[in-house]
């Protein structure tokens, strides 16, 4: 028996756009089948794999499902490590060098010790050397101005950045058209 956990279903909103883009909305196959069973979603595409129901019936695993009821997307994007890196396209805000995520950290522009908080406009992607050099100082004190703006991105911003940066490159084949097709043009 192959591993069924490797078959997540992309979850689309009723308008065929992914329910969320960061991270990309997906359900495990059990949740997807349950939602199909209860009529909450329609199956848009299936994997070449089946699962056996309690009744012994073989059903194909959904690879893309679509909600029957439109869910209004959240306007504000919650602050995540991944979101900050994606907004900054993995580029250190102090030296503009682009690095793999494993070589990045995030910096509190106003240090936490001075009351700086975990907010979009106070978190900047930083490489380790810059983070170390800046230490517990403000950009002014450290003589290290922010070279790219830190701001609260919209879902659309993050989505566009993610696309540009190819963060969705390793998705299942069936997902591609929805992921790429759904790039918001404007918001
Ligand atoms: Zn740097």
XYZ file of C-alpha atoms and ligand atoms in Angstrom:
188
model
C 0.000 0.000 0.000
C 1.517 3.304 -1.049
C 1.445 6.291 1.187
C -1.867 8.071 0.794
C -0.692 11.052 2.805
C 1.223 12.134 -0.280
C -2.080 12.975 -1.976
C -3.328 16.299 -0.686
C -6.201 18.059 -2.411
C -5.885 21.672 -3.471
C -8.854 23.583 -2.043
C -10.407 26.185 -4.309
C -12.935 28.774 -3.322
C -16.253 28.755 -5.195
C -14.668 31.159 -7.714
C -11.959 28.586 -8.555
C -9.215 30.576 -6.875
C -7.184 28.839 -4.172
C -8.772 29.484 -0.799
C -5.436 30.779 0.433
C -2.085 31.125 -1.200
C 0.346 31.303 1.719
C 0.455 28.518 2.396
C -1.509 27.129 -0.508
C -4.821 25.788 0.796
C -4.868 22.017 0.799
C -6.489 19.210 2.728
C -5.342 15.697 3.450
C -7.158 13.096 1.397
C -9.382 12.024 4.308
C -10.663 15.539 4.919
C -11.149 16.004 1.191
C -13.189 12.797 0.891
C -15.229 13.722 3.947
C -16.064 17.112 2.441
C -17.052 15.413 -0.821
C -19.223 12.970 1.098
C -21.047 15.758 2.896
C -21.503 17.722 -0.298
C -19.456 20.698 0.817
C -17.184 20.545 -2.208
C -17.200 19.429 -5.819
C -14.347 17.350 -7.160
C -12.531 19.213 -9.916
C -9.698 16.766 -10.598
C -8.646 13.385 -9.243
C -5.421 11.488 -8.726
C -4.758 8.211 -10.425
C -5.233 6.605 -7.013
C -8.183 5.183 -5.196
C -9.139 4.654 -1.583
C -11.552 2.058 -0.259
C -14.536 3.399 1.644
C -15.925 1.760 4.776
C -18.516 0.198 2.491
C -15.787 -1.361 0.353
C -16.288 0.931 -2.613
C -13.244 2.234 -4.474
C -13.233 5.965 -4.998
C -10.587 8.104 -6.689
C -8.690 10.522 -4.447
C -9.486 14.143 -5.298
C -6.495 16.262 -6.279
C -8.487 19.496 -6.628
C -11.761 20.310 -4.882
C -13.912 23.419 -4.991
C -16.080 24.769 -2.196
C -19.758 25.016 -3.071
C -20.149 28.118 -0.930
C -17.962 31.151 -1.484
C -15.813 32.062 1.490
C -14.896 35.725 1.655
C -11.095 35.877 1.779
C -9.587 37.426 4.876
C -8.435 40.948 4.170
C -5.471 40.915 6.525
C -2.673 38.439 6.218
C -1.311 37.058 9.468
C 2.380 37.525 10.111
C 4.381 34.381 9.468
C 8.039 33.692 9.011
C 7.305 32.402 5.544
C 5.212 35.451 4.726
C 8.011 37.826 5.717
C 10.578 35.943 3.630
C 8.196 35.764 0.670
C 7.336 39.468 0.883
C 11.060 40.228 0.841
C 11.725 37.546 -1.841
C 14.335 35.964 0.448
C 16.409 39.116 0.231
C 18.176 40.579 3.234
C 16.691 44.044 3.830
C 20.079 45.398 4.924
C 22.436 44.158 2.197
C 19.903 43.014 -0.455
C 21.579 39.672 -0.837
C 19.183 36.879 -1.797
C 19.767 33.684 0.139
C 18.179 30.305 0.768
C 15.717 30.319 3.652
C 18.129 28.280 5.761
C 20.569 31.232 5.707
C 17.975 33.797 6.672
C 16.428 34.976 9.846
C 14.179 37.869 10.610
C 15.183 41.040 12.257
C 13.099 43.302 14.463
C 13.704 46.741 12.947
C 12.973 48.323 16.322
C 14.504 45.736 18.662
C 12.177 43.851 20.933
C 14.081 45.213 23.928
C 12.874 48.693 22.866
C 9.291 47.650 22.509
C 9.478 46.572 18.827
C 6.743 44.089 18.034
C 6.128 41.130 15.738
C 4.328 43.183 13.125
C 4.724 43.330 9.360
C 6.222 46.814 9.524
C 8.727 45.814 12.181
C 9.976 42.541 10.712
C 12.611 42.477 8.027
C 14.263 39.522 6.351
C 17.918 39.522 7.304
C 20.951 37.415 6.543
C 22.812 36.076 9.563
C 25.838 38.431 9.278
C 23.639 41.553 9.013
C 21.466 40.376 11.884
C 24.534 39.828 14.001
C 26.050 43.180 13.060
C 22.883 45.149 13.740
C 22.419 43.405 17.076
C 20.186 45.205 19.545
C 20.156 48.529 17.743
C 17.829 50.506 15.524
C 18.844 50.881 11.841
C 19.909 54.492 12.569
C 22.083 53.539 15.529
C 23.662 50.699 13.575
C 24.141 52.821 10.468
C 22.282 50.108 8.554
C 19.308 51.632 6.744
C 16.572 49.366 5.441
C 17.207 49.006 1.726
C 13.792 47.572 0.978
C 10.513 48.642 2.428
C 8.840 46.538 5.091
C 5.051 46.706 4.886
C 1.911 44.735 5.491
C 1.282 42.813 2.266
C -2.133 41.895 0.957
C -2.865 38.279 -0.026
C -2.465 39.475 -3.613
C 0.994 40.956 -2.915
C 2.189 37.759 -1.314
C 0.673 35.722 -4.083
C 2.406 37.765 -6.760
C 5.702 37.599 -4.899
C 5.337 33.873 -4.427
C 4.680 33.436 -8.143
C 7.590 35.600 -9.140
C 9.757 33.615 -6.830
C 8.407 30.226 -7.822
C 7.419 29.073 -4.342
C 4.624 27.029 -5.893
C 6.850 25.192 -8.294
C 6.654 21.800 -6.633
C 2.898 21.368 -6.613
C 1.042 18.396 -8.120
C 0.419 18.648 -11.859
C -3.362 19.068 -11.545
C -2.899 22.106 -9.349
C -0.784 24.134 -11.729
C -3.526 25.652 -13.870
C -5.444 26.774 -10.800
C -2.429 28.100 -8.994
C -1.175 30.067 -11.979
C -4.508 30.994 -13.414
C -5.622 32.483 -10.152
C -2.923 35.142 -9.882
C -4.862 38.258 -8.925
C -4.297 41.029 -11.455
C -5.261 43.787 -9.097
C -6.972 44.233 -5.814
Zn 22.469 41.022 4.878
